[in-house]
Tab-separated table of C-alpha atoms in Angstrom:
chain	number	residue	atom	x	y	z
A	1417	MET	CA	48.959	7.361	1.684
A	1418	PHE	CA	47.502	10.357	-0.138
A	1419	ARG	CA	46.115	8.119	-2.905
A	1420	LYS	CA	44.562	5.811	-0.319
A	1421	SER	CA	42.885	8.759	1.391
A	1422	ARG	CA	41.450	10.025	-1.911
A	1423	THR	CA	40.125	6.547	-2.687
A	1424	GLN	CA	38.414	6.384	0.697
A	1425	HIS	CA	36.843	9.821	0.189
A	1426	PHE	CA	35.623	8.827	-3.263
A	1427	PHE	CA	34.177	5.601	-1.832
A	1428	ILE	CA	32.341	7.468	0.944
A	1429	LEU	CA	31.052	10.082	-1.516
A	1430	ASN	CA	29.508	7.398	-3.712
A	1431	ILE	CA	27.952	5.628	-0.728
A	1432	LEU	CA	26.366	8.932	0.321
A	1433	ILE	CA	25.038	9.494	-3.203
A	1434	TRP	CA	23.506	6.010	-3.209
A	1435	PHE	CA	22.087	6.550	0.282
A	1436	GLY	CA	20.453	9.791	-0.876
A	1437	PHE	CA	19.068	8.069	-3.951
A	1438	LEU	CA	17.420	5.353	-1.813
A	1439	LEU	CA	15.947	8.007	0.480
A	1440	SER	CA	14.478	9.874	-2.503
A	1441	LEU	CA	11.945	7.091	-3.088
A	1442	ARG	CA	10.368	7.805	0.287
A	1443	LEU	CA	10.934	11.555	0.455
A	1444	PHE	CA	9.218	12.225	-2.880
A	1445	GLN	CA	6.782	9.267	-2.690
A	1446	LEU	CA	8.055	8.012	-6.049
A	1447	GLY	CA	6.569	4.567	-5.525
A	1448	ASP	CA	2.981	5.817	-5.498
A	1449	SER	CA	2.614	5.030	-9.196
A	1450	PRO	CA	4.147	2.170	-11.218
A	1451	GLN	CA	5.475	4.635	-13.816
A	1452	GLN	CA	7.402	6.623	-11.211
A	1453	LEU	CA	8.665	3.461	-9.538
A	1454	GLN	CA	9.890	2.112	-12.868
A	1455	SER	CA	11.666	5.392	-13.706
A	1456	TRP	CA	13.290	5.433	-10.264
A	1457	SER	CA	14.493	1.837	-10.753
A	1458	TYR	CA	16.003	2.589	-14.161
A	1459	LEU	CA	17.691	5.680	-12.750
A	1460	GLY	CA	19.174	3.552	-9.967
A	1461	ILE	CA	20.614	1.088	-12.480
A	1462	ALA	CA	22.081	3.969	-14.480
A	1463	LEU	CA	23.549	5.497	-11.314
A	1464	LEU	CA	25.229	2.242	-10.311
A	1465	ALA	CA	26.632	1.808	-13.818
A	1466	ALA	CA	28.007	5.358	-13.837
A	1467	GLN	CA	29.604	4.871	-10.443
A	1468	GLY	CA	31.200	1.619	-11.610
A	1469	ILE	CA	32.669	3.386	-14.629
A	1470	ALA	CA	33.970	6.134	-12.353
A	1471	PHE	CA	35.784	3.600	-10.164
A	1472	ALA	CA	37.222	1.900	-13.275
A	1473	LEU	CA	38.494	5.186	-14.707
A	1474	ARG	CA	40.238	5.891	-11.414
A	1475	LYS	CA	41.698	2.335	-11.534
A	1476	ASN	CA	40.087	1.540	-8.179
A	1477	ILE	CA	38.718	-1.860	-9.183
A	1478	LEU	CA	38.847	-3.389	-5.703
A	1479	ALA	CA	37.236	-0.280	-4.216
A	1480	GLY	CA	34.545	-0.488	-6.925
A	1481	ILE	CA	33.775	-4.106	-6.047
A	1482	GLY	CA	33.617	-3.149	-2.375
A	1483	TYR	CA	31.280	-0.298	-3.256
A	1484	TYR	CA	28.874	-2.563	-5.156
A	1485	ILE	CA	28.753	-5.008	-2.232
A	1486	SER	CA	28.062	-2.111	0.146
A	1487	ALA	CA	25.381	-0.652	-2.150
A	1488	VAL	CA	23.538	-3.992	-2.340
A	1489	LEU	CA	23.760	-4.456	1.430
A	1490	LEU	CA	22.412	-0.937	1.964
A	1491	LEU	CA	19.494	-1.652	-0.361
A	1492	VAL	CA	18.732	-4.911	1.490
A	1493	ILE	CA	18.839	-3.098	4.846
A	1494	PHE	CA	16.500	-0.373	3.561
A	1495	MET	CA	14.004	-2.961	2.333
A	1496	ALA	CA	14.256	-5.302	5.332
A	1497	THR	CA	13.742	-2.496	7.874
A	1498	GLY	CA	11.026	-0.737	5.876
A	1499	ALA	CA	13.103	2.435	5.670
A	1500	ILE	CA	12.660	2.537	1.904
A	1501	GLY	CA	8.980	3.255	2.516
A	1502	TYR	CA	7.404	0.730	0.142
A	1503	VAL	CA	6.682	-2.969	0.431
A	1504	LEU	CA	6.161	-5.626	-2.232
A	1505	GLY	CA	4.223	-8.805	-1.679
A	1506	LYS	CA	2.379	-11.605	-3.441
A	1507	ALA	CA	-1.381	-11.869	-3.016
A	1508	SER	CA	-2.584	-15.267	-1.838
A	1509	GLY	CA	-6.183	-15.187	-0.591
A	1510	PRO	CA	-9.517	-14.640	-2.372
A	1511	SER	CA	-10.946	-11.876	-0.151
A	1512	ALA	CA	-9.732	-8.993	-2.364
A	1513	LEU	CA	-11.065	-10.392	-5.653
A	1514	PRO	CA	-11.554	-9.268	-8.373
A	1515	LEU	CA	-9.065	-6.378	-8.120
A	1516	VAL	CA	-6.379	-8.510	-6.493
A	1517	THR	CA	-5.981	-12.116	-7.641
A	1518	LYS	CA	-3.713	-14.866	-6.364
A	1519	GLY	CA	-0.127	-14.294	-7.454
A	1520	ASP	CA	-0.485	-10.562	-8.130
A	1521	LEU	CA	2.434	-8.378	-7.094
A	1522	VAL	CA	0.980	-5.895	-4.602
A	1523	ILE	CA	2.796	-2.636	-3.817
A	1524	GLY	CA	2.092	-0.849	-0.556
A	1525	ARG	CA	3.325	2.186	1.346
A	1526	ASN	CA	4.233	2.046	5.044
A	1527	PHE	CA	4.488	5.798	5.703
A	1528	ALA	CA	2.171	8.819	5.325
A	1529	LEU	CA	-0.679	6.393	5.854
A	1530	SER	CA	-4.273	7.236	5.005
A	1531	PHE	CA	-7.145	5.784	7.021
A	1532	GLN	CA	-9.978	7.205	4.964
A	1533	ALA	CA	-12.910	5.150	3.725
A	1534	GLY	CA	-12.067	3.443	0.432
A	1535	VAL	CA	-8.374	2.879	1.208
A	1536	MET	CA	-7.039	-0.677	1.028
A	1537	VAL	CA	-4.830	-1.629	3.963
A	1538	ARG	CA	-2.851	-4.485	5.442
A	1539	ALA	CA	-4.483	-5.595	8.660
A	1540	GLU	CA	-2.887	-7.926	11.213
A	1541	ILE	CA	-5.767	-9.913	12.741
A	1542	ASP	CA	-5.208	-12.911	15.034
A	1543	GLY	CA	-1.611	-13.145	13.846
A	1544	LYS	CA	-2.586	-13.212	10.172
A	1545	SER	CA	-1.827	-10.567	7.527
A	1546	MET	CA	-4.903	-9.660	5.468
A	1547	ILE	CA	-5.783	-7.283	2.631
A	1548	LYS	CA	-8.901	-5.325	3.588
A	1549	ARG	CA	-10.631	-2.102	2.609
A	1550	ILE	CA	-11.680	0.534	5.121
A	1551	HIS	CA	-15.429	1.148	4.963
A	1552	GLY	CA	-16.174	2.702	8.338
A	1553	VAL	CA	-14.104	5.278	10.236
A	1554	PRO	CA	-14.416	6.588	13.814
A	1555	GLY	CA	-17.882	7.962	14.530
A	1556	ASP	CA	-19.617	6.151	11.658
A	1557	ARG	CA	-22.863	4.242	12.201
A	1558	ILE	CA	-22.705	0.647	10.964
A	1559	THR	CA	-25.753	-1.401	9.995
A	1560	ILE	CA	-25.354	-5.060	9.016
A	1561	CYS	CA	-28.302	-6.527	7.130
A	1562	ASP	CA	-28.014	-10.119	5.893
A	1563	GLY	CA	-24.235	-9.762	5.540
A	1564	LEU	CA	-24.420	-6.433	3.698
A	1565	VAL	CA	-22.747	-3.513	5.477
A	1566	TYR	CA	-24.209	-0.016	5.437
A	1567	VAL	CA	-22.109	2.897	6.682
A	1568	ASN	CA	-24.283	5.806	7.786
A	1569	ASP	CA	-27.128	3.990	5.975
A	1570	ILE	CA	-25.211	3.678	2.659
A	1571	ALA	CA	-23.571	0.520	1.283
A	1572	TYR	CA	-20.686	0.533	-1.205
A	1573	GLN	CA	-19.707	-2.550	-3.208
A	1574	GLN	CA	-17.094	-3.204	-5.879
A	1575	VAL	CA	-19.699	-4.991	-8.008
A	1576	ASN	CA	-21.554	-1.636	-8.269
A	1577	ASN	CA	-18.333	0.287	-9.046
A	1578	TRP	CA	-18.521	1.753	-5.531
A	1579	VAL	CA	-21.730	3.684	-6.258
A	1580	GLY	CA	-23.644	3.662	-2.981
A	1581	PHE	CA	-27.208	2.615	-2.330
A	1582	ARG	CA	-29.298	3.466	0.722
A	1583	PHE	CA	-30.601	1.234	3.502
A	1584	GLU	CA	-34.401	1.155	3.484
A	1585	ASN	CA	-35.587	-0.389	6.763
A	1586	ALA	CA	-35.046	-3.331	9.077
A	1587	ALA	CA	-37.945	-5.213	7.486
A	1588	GLN	CA	-35.734	-6.007	4.477
A	1589	CYS	CA	-33.360	-8.035	6.679
A	1590	GLN	CA	-34.382	-11.702	6.780
A	1591	ARG	CA	-31.475	-13.445	8.547
A	1592	GLU	CA	-29.397	-10.788	10.276
A	1593	TYR	CA	-29.816	-7.258	11.552
A	1594	ARG	CA	-27.187	-5.545	13.695
A	1595	LYS	CA	-26.278	-1.942	14.443
A	1596	LEU	CA	-23.234	-0.372	16.092
A	1597	GLN	CA	-21.319	2.899	16.223
A	1598	LEU	CA	-17.562	3.083	15.812
A	1599	ALA	CA	-15.571	4.480	18.717
A	1600	ALA	CA	-12.810	7.086	18.433
A	1601	ASP	CA	-10.141	4.568	17.392
A	1602	GLU	CA	-12.222	1.956	15.569
A	1603	TYR	CA	-12.389	1.068	11.872
A	1604	PHE	CA	-14.693	-1.283	10.010
A	1605	VAL	CA	-12.819	-3.227	7.325
A	1606	LEU	CA	-14.166	-5.525	4.630
A	1607	GLY	CA	-12.840	-7.690	1.843
A	1608	ASP	CA	-14.013	-6.689	-1.635
A	1609	ASN	CA	-15.085	-10.285	-2.263
A	1610	THR	CA	-17.622	-10.231	0.558
A	1611	ASN	CA	-18.804	-13.798	-0.076
A	1612	GLN	CA	-15.310	-15.181	0.635
A	1613	SER	CA	-13.976	-12.735	3.168
A	1614	ARG	CA	-13.522	-12.949	6.916
A	1615	ASP	CA	-13.612	-9.345	8.089
A	1616	SER	CA	-15.187	-6.938	10.574
A	1617	ARG	CA	-18.547	-8.614	10.093
A	1618	GLN	CA	-17.083	-11.573	11.983
A	1619	TYR	CA	-14.432	-10.131	14.300
A	1620	GLY	CA	-15.865	-6.637	14.722
A	1621	PRO	CA	-14.269	-3.196	14.381
A	1622	VAL	CA	-10.469	-3.026	14.552
A	1623	PRO	CA	-8.175	-0.422	16.151
A	1624	LYS	CA	-5.835	1.703	14.056
A	1625	THR	CA	-2.870	-0.093	15.646
A	1626	VAL	CA	-3.502	-3.219	13.520
A	1627	LEU	CA	-3.541	-1.295	10.215
A	1628	TYR	CA	0.002	-1.052	8.878
A	1629	GLU	CA	0.176	-0.275	5.170
A	1630	ASN	CA	-1.755	1.364	2.353
A	1631	PHE	CA	-1.916	-0.938	-0.658
A	1632	LEU	CA	-1.618	1.271	-3.740
A	1633	TYR	CA	-1.757	-0.966	-6.805
A	1634	ALA	CA	-1.424	-4.550	-7.972
A	1635	ILE	CA	0.527	-5.777	-11.006
A	1636	ARG	CA	-0.580	-8.967	-12.727
A	1637	ASP	CA	1.537	-11.424	-14.693
A	1638	ASP	CA	0.563	-9.713	-17.957
A	1639	MET	CA	1.804	-6.400	-16.445
A	1640	THR	CA	-1.747	-5.053	-16.135
A	1641	VAL	CA	-1.918	-2.501	-13.307
A	1642	ARG	CA	-4.924	-2.260	-10.994
A	1643	TYR	CA	-5.135	0.752	-8.683
A	1644	LEU	CA	-6.566	-0.283	-5.333
A	1645	THR	CA	-7.916	2.854	-3.669
A	1646	ALA	CA	-11.684	3.148	-4.192
A	1647	GLU	CA	-13.654	6.375	-4.479
A	1648	PHE	CA	-16.993	5.841	-2.781
A	1649	VAL	CA	-19.719	7.608	-4.773
A	1650	PRO	CA	-22.879	8.699	-2.902
A	1651	PRO	CA	-26.282	7.559	-4.193
A	1652	ALA	CA	-27.705	9.511	-7.119
A	1653	GLU	CA	-30.327	11.258	-5.022
A	1654	GLU	CA	-27.672	12.637	-2.641
A	1655	ARG	CA	-25.464	13.809	-5.481
A	1656	GLY	CA	-28.434	15.628	-6.992
A	1657	ALA	CA	-29.328	17.242	-3.673
A	1658	GLY	CA	-25.823	18.621	-3.293
A	1659	GLN	CA	-25.839	20.359	-6.672
């Protein structure tokens, strides 16, 4: 009876250690970089191996097998419910090219979300999950000129390495000219590949409630890492004026 009780306590102790380890990924935001995520994964493998050895040394083989089953189930529950804090997915559409290509492994965070301009998010629009980048935030003035979007009279594009350029006047717009101002809970989202993206230019500003995750980086088949958050750089004349 005493031996059985000690085995149960040892089992519970190891489950708690594993539970704490899974929580550490979220608590310390260890998935924000691929290097940290890789180190955390290796540490998890080492932890499981050490715990298995500990069960073997105590001659609790059946308890060890039960522990491994419980540890895997706990991991699955953490990932399925989003409690682990990070999500992994495969890119499928062309709207986020060239940073995100079809088949890339995309890693996102579903807590401590940022809704600043330049952040890439998962948006749920018309029942579809899309990868978009926030360009306009509440209060911003949006000008659409021939499909090009200016936020507070400045446009930012990936093809220009996110260095902004200023809107001149409505006379430059040949096919389309629209203006709007974002309300307190509205965001203007675009795909980086603007020529093949259905975004706020078509369906308008979106509320914060449809923005669920921050996409942090994408990993390609050759293990190349692409960080997805963009830093919008003001036009040269504005940078000079601020110095």
